[in-house]
mmCIF file of C-alpha atoms in Angstrom:
data_model
loop_
_atom_site.group_PDB
_atom_site.id
_atom_site.type_symbol
_atom_site.label_atom_id
_atom_site.label_comp_id
_atom_site.label_asym_id
_atom_site.label_seq_id
_atom_site.Cartn_x
_atom_site.Cartn_y
_atom_site.Cartn_z
ATOM 1 C CA MET A 1 0.000 0.000 0.000
ATOM 2 C CA SER A 2 1.563 3.283 -1.052
ATOM 3 C CA SER A 3 1.466 6.495 0.933
ATOM 4 C CA LEU A 4 -1.141 7.851 -1.511
ATOM 5 C CA SER A 5 -3.507 4.982 -0.767
ATOM 6 C CA CYS A 6 -2.868 5.519 2.973
ATOM 7 C CA CYS A 7 -3.910 9.137 2.628
ATOM 8 C CA ILE A 8 -7.030 8.161 0.655
ATOM 9 C CA PHE A 9 -7.959 5.631 3.340
ATOM 10 C CA VAL A 10 -7.515 8.235 6.086
ATOM 11 C CA SER A 11 -9.551 10.726 4.075
ATOM 12 C CA ILE A 12 -12.423 8.231 3.699
ATOM 13 C CA TYR A 13 -12.162 7.405 7.393
ATOM 14 C CA GLN A 14 -12.330 11.085 8.336
ATOM 15 C CA ASP A 15 -15.322 11.698 6.049
ATOM 16 C CA ARG A 16 -17.225 8.835 7.676
ATOM 17 C CA TYR A 17 -16.868 10.440 11.106
ATOM 18 C CA ARG A 18 -17.761 13.987 10.105
ATOM 19 C CA TRP A 19 -21.232 15.290 10.720
ATOM 20 C CA LYS A 20 -23.271 18.300 9.733
ATOM 21 C CA ASN A 21 -23.537 21.021 12.265
ATOM 22 C CA PRO A 22 -27.009 22.504 12.562
ATOM 23 C CA VAL A 23 -25.546 25.694 11.122
ATOM 24 C CA GLY A 24 -24.412 23.713 8.043
ATOM 25 C CA THR A 25 -20.671 23.684 8.563
ATOM 26 C CA THR A 26 -18.735 20.469 8.730
ATOM 27 C CA GLN A 27 -16.858 19.707 11.937
ATOM 28 C CA ASN A 28 -15.124 16.722 13.446
ATOM 29 C CA ARG A 29 -16.997 15.125 16.321
ATOM 30 C CA THR A 30 -13.749 15.037 18.251
ATOM 31 C CA SER A 31 -13.344 18.816 18.042
ATOM 32 C CA LEU A 32 -16.666 19.264 19.852
ATOM 33 C CA VAL A 33 -15.780 16.881 22.669
ATOM 34 C CA GLY A 34 -12.255 18.166 23.198
ATOM 35 C CA PRO A 35 -8.875 16.827 22.325
ATOM 36 C CA PRO A 36 -8.862 13.037 22.622
ATOM 37 C CA LYS A 37 -5.898 11.091 23.926
ATOM 38 C CA ALA A 38 -5.288 9.572 20.499
ATOM 39 C CA ARG A 39 -7.317 10.421 17.428
ATOM 40 C CA PRO A 40 -8.412 7.338 15.496
ATOM 41 C CA GLN A 41 -7.296 8.756 12.142
ATOM 42 C CA THR A 42 -3.786 9.354 13.506
ATOM 43 C CA VAL A 43 -3.518 5.812 14.831
ATOM 44 C CA LEU A 44 -4.846 4.279 11.617
ATOM 45 C CA TYR A 45 -2.673 6.518 9.491
ATOM 46 C CA ASN A 46 0.412 5.459 11.447
ATOM 47 C CA ILE A 47 -0.542 1.790 11.300
ATOM 48 C CA PHE A 48 -1.228 1.703 7.574
ATOM 49 C CA CYS A 49 1.588 4.012 6.516
ATOM 50 C CA GLY A 50 3.992 2.158 8.802
ATOM 51 C CA PHE A 51 2.867 -1.087 7.196
ATOM 52 C CA SER A 52 3.351 0.355 3.704
ATOM 53 C CA ASN A 53 6.821 1.593 4.698
ATOM 54 C CA ILE A 54 7.724 -1.909 5.849
ATOM 55 C CA LEU A 55 6.480 -3.349 2.569
ATOM 56 C CA GLU A 56 8.465 -0.751 0.646
ATOM 57 C CA LEU A 57 11.638 -1.595 2.603
ATOM 58 C CA LEU A 58 11.119 -5.303 1.949
ATOM 59 C CA ARG A 59 10.637 -4.608 -1.749
ATOM 60 C CA LYS A 60 13.809 -2.489 -1.870
ATOM 61 C CA GLU A 61 15.761 -5.174 -0.026
ATOM 62 C CA SER A 62 14.513 -7.788 -2.472
ATOM 63 C CA ASN A 63 15.524 -5.570 -5.397
ATOM 64 C CA MET A 64 18.972 -5.033 -3.839
ATOM 65 C CA ALA A 65 19.430 -8.789 -3.420
ATOM 66 C CA THR A 66 18.429 -9.321 -7.055
ATOM 67 C CA LYS A 67 20.811 -6.586 -8.222
ATOM 68 C CA THR A 68 23.640 -8.015 -6.100
ATOM 69 C CA ALA A 69 23.081 -11.518 -7.472
ATOM 70 C CA LYS A 70 22.998 -10.142 -11.025
ATOM 71 C CA LYS A 71 26.204 -8.154 -10.462
ATOM 72 C CA ASP A 72 27.935 -11.220 -8.978
ATOM 73 C CA ALA A 73 26.845 -13.300 -11.975
ATOM 74 C CA ASP A 74 28.088 -10.585 -14.363
ATOM 75 C CA ASN A 75 31.453 -10.455 -12.569
ATOM 76 C CA LEU A 76 31.804 -14.243 -12.734
ATOM 77 C CA ALA A 77 30.962 -14.201 -16.445
ATOM 78 C CA ALA A 78 33.541 -11.455 -17.037
ATOM 79 C CA VAL A 79 36.223 -13.475 -15.214
ATOM 80 C CA LEU A 80 35.365 -16.669 -17.101
ATOM 81 C CA GLU A 81 35.513 -14.716 -20.355
ATOM 82 C CA LYS A 82 38.821 -13.055 -19.468
ATOM 83 C CA ILE A 83 40.698 -16.248 -18.517
ATOM 84 C CA PRO A 84 40.821 -17.717 -22.062
ATOM 85 C CA GLN A 85 41.708 -14.288 -23.498
ATOM 86 C CA MET A 86 44.480 -13.712 -20.984
ATOM 87 C CA PHE A 87 45.976 -17.190 -20.785
ATOM 88 C CA GLY A 88 45.728 -18.163 -24.452
ATOM 89 C CA ASP A 89 47.167 -21.656 -24.864
ATOM 90 C CA GLN A 90 47.190 -22.125 -21.067
ATOM 91 C CA ALA A 91 43.469 -21.372 -20.710
ATOM 92 C CA ALA A 92 42.744 -24.843 -19.314
ATOM 93 C CA LEU A 93 45.318 -24.236 -16.558
ATOM 94 C CA GLY A 94 43.797 -20.841 -15.802
ATOM 95 C CA LEU A 95 40.303 -22.329 -15.514
ATOM 96 C CA ARG A 96 41.594 -25.121 -13.241
ATOM 97 C CA LEU A 97 43.310 -22.535 -11.068
ATOM 98 C CA HIS A 98 40.064 -20.530 -10.923
ATOM 99 C CA GLU A 99 38.135 -23.660 -9.909
ATOM 100 C CA THR A 100 40.755 -24.517 -7.270
ATOM 101 C CA ILE A 101 40.480 -21.031 -5.727
ATOM 102 C CA MET A 102 36.678 -21.116 -5.730
ATOM 103 C CA ALA A 103 36.598 -24.622 -4.227
ATOM 104 C CA ALA A 104 39.063 -23.639 -1.487
ATOM 105 C CA ALA A 105 37.051 -20.563 -0.435
ATOM 106 C CA PRO A 106 33.474 -20.521 -1.767
ATOM 107 C CA ALA A 107 32.869 -17.177 -0.023
ATOM 108 C CA LEU A 108 35.177 -15.427 -2.501
ATOM 109 C CA LYS A 109 33.527 -13.401 -5.242
ATOM 110 C CA PRO A 110 35.441 -13.251 -8.530
ATOM 111 C CA ARG A 111 35.785 -9.983 -10.418
ATOM 112 C CA LEU A 112 38.158 -8.287 -12.805
ATOM 113 C CA TRP A 113 40.861 -6.424 -10.911
ATOM 114 C CA TYR A 114 43.208 -4.281 -13.012
ATOM 115 C CA GLY A 115 42.216 -6.401 -16.009
ATOM 116 C CA MET A 116 43.027 -9.748 -14.362
ATOM 117 C CA PRO A 117 40.896 -12.180 -12.371
ATOM 118 C CA GLY A 118 40.766 -11.182 -8.705
ATOM 119 C CA TYR A 119 38.891 -12.719 -5.793
ATOM 120 C CA ALA A 120 37.426 -10.789 -2.834
ATOM 121 C CA LEU A 121 35.001 -11.534 -0.020
ATOM 122 C CA GLY A 122 32.476 -9.071 -1.433
ATOM 123 C CA ARG A 123 31.826 -6.692 -4.286
ATOM 124 C CA SER A 124 33.083 -3.668 -2.399
ATOM 125 C CA LYS A 125 35.753 -5.519 -0.414
ATOM 126 C CA PRO A 126 39.443 -5.503 -1.395
ATOM 127 C CA VAL A 127 40.810 -8.263 -3.599
ATOM 128 C CA LEU A 128 42.727 -10.895 -1.644
ATOM 129 C CA VAL A 129 43.847 -13.342 -4.352
ATOM 130 C CA PHE A 130 44.589 -12.837 -8.043
ATOM 131 C CA ILE A 131 45.829 -14.798 -11.049
ATOM 132 C CA ARG A 132 47.580 -13.565 -14.179
ATOM 133 C CA ARG A 133 49.786 -14.651 -17.013
ATOM 134 C CA ASP A 134 53.313 -13.366 -17.306
ATOM 135 C CA ASP A 135 55.881 -15.707 -18.806
ATOM 136 C CA TYR A 136 54.396 -18.314 -16.478
ATOM 137 C CA LEU A 137 51.046 -18.761 -14.838
ATOM 138 C CA THR A 138 51.065 -16.502 -11.737
ATOM 139 C CA PHE A 139 49.058 -16.927 -8.551
ATOM 140 C CA GLY A 140 49.356 -14.172 -5.952
ATOM 141 C CA LEU A 141 48.089 -12.508 -2.806
ATOM 142 C CA THR A 142 47.537 -8.817 -2.254
ATOM 143 C CA GLU A 143 48.582 -6.878 0.833
ATOM 144 C CA LYS A 144 44.968 -7.094 2.090
ATOM 145 C CA ALA A 145 45.136 -10.895 2.403
ATOM 146 C CA ASN A 146 45.682 -12.561 5.749
ATOM 147 C CA ILE A 147 49.411 -13.211 5.357
ATOM 148 C CA VAL A 148 51.199 -15.426 7.857
ATOM 149 C CA LEU A 149 54.977 -15.669 8.119
ATOM 150 C CA ASP A 150 56.473 -19.132 7.815
ATOM 151 C CA GLU A 151 57.328 -20.730 11.139
ATOM 152 C CA GLY A 152 61.012 -20.614 11.900
ATOM 153 C CA ALA A 153 61.686 -17.956 9.272
ATOM 154 C CA THR A 154 64.831 -15.984 10.027
ATOM 155 C CA ASP A 155 63.886 -13.129 7.701
ATOM 156 C CA GLN A 156 60.877 -10.878 7.283
ATOM 157 C CA LEU A 157 60.177 -11.732 3.629
ATOM 158 C CA ILE A 158 56.557 -12.570 2.962
ATOM 159 C CA PRO A 159 55.819 -14.843 0.016
ATOM 160 C CA ASN A 160 52.978 -13.377 -2.017
ATOM 161 C CA ALA A 161 53.295 -14.657 -5.598
ATOM 162 C CA TRP A 162 54.025 -18.049 -7.117
ATOM 163 C CA PHE A 163 54.842 -18.992 -10.694
ATOM 164 C CA MET A 164 53.956 -22.352 -12.215
ATOM 165 C CA ARG A 165 54.191 -24.121 -15.544
ATOM 166 C CA GLU A 166 51.866 -27.000 -14.709
ATOM 167 C CA LEU A 167 49.106 -27.550 -12.201
ATOM 168 C CA ASP A 168 49.258 -30.983 -10.579
ATOM 169 C CA ALA A 169 47.465 -32.379 -7.503
ATOM 170 C CA PRO A 170 50.096 -31.352 -4.890
ATOM 171 C CA THR A 171 50.233 -27.837 -6.388
ATOM 172 C CA GLU A 172 46.432 -27.569 -6.277
ATOM 173 C CA ALA A 173 46.444 -28.714 -2.635
ATOM 174 C CA ARG A 174 49.086 -26.110 -1.728
ATOM 175 C CA ILE A 175 47.149 -23.351 -3.549
ATOM 176 C CA ALA A 176 43.944 -24.335 -1.731
ATOM 177 C CA GLU A 177 45.822 -24.161 1.581
ATOM 178 C CA ILE A 178 47.255 -20.719 0.742
ATOM 179 C CA VAL A 179 43.826 -19.406 -0.270
ATOM 180 C CA GLN A 180 42.205 -20.666 2.927
ATOM 181 C CA VAL A 181 44.879 -18.948 5.038
ATOM 182 C CA ALA A 182 44.607 -15.749 2.952
ATOM 183 C CA VAL A 183 40.844 -15.566 3.436
ATOM 184 C CA GLY A 184 41.256 -16.167 7.165
#
């Protein structure tokens, strides 16, 4: 129910409780008795307009969820389209790497990040993981990822990018482990 229909309802309600004064002027019955504690039209107006506001908020939330799902689907399609373009003859490796990342952390949302596939926890969140093609297939973490230093490391170097020529089962397992740690 829109605010216009609320106002029409209140108007009809007010007309029903008006009466003709013997002089011929129209007055509210409540104005003759004195100010009531709560006027019925005010209560009904608040009830029905409050209800319509709730319905409007629910409708907007539903539209936002639909828009978000559509945007996520568009981003995924853009990433899946970009991988074969970017990786060329290594497109199968790029798609396997994409599937490995998505399987390791299903909460990640893929999107294009500086023209390469990037993965973040949300549309407006920073990218944590990315893949690209240099001379080799590259898998990397951004500075926003949850980076943990290796135990027993004597230096402060943080590994954040790995090159690979092939993608075998142990490599996929290690990538899945890195992604899970990066997501936190």
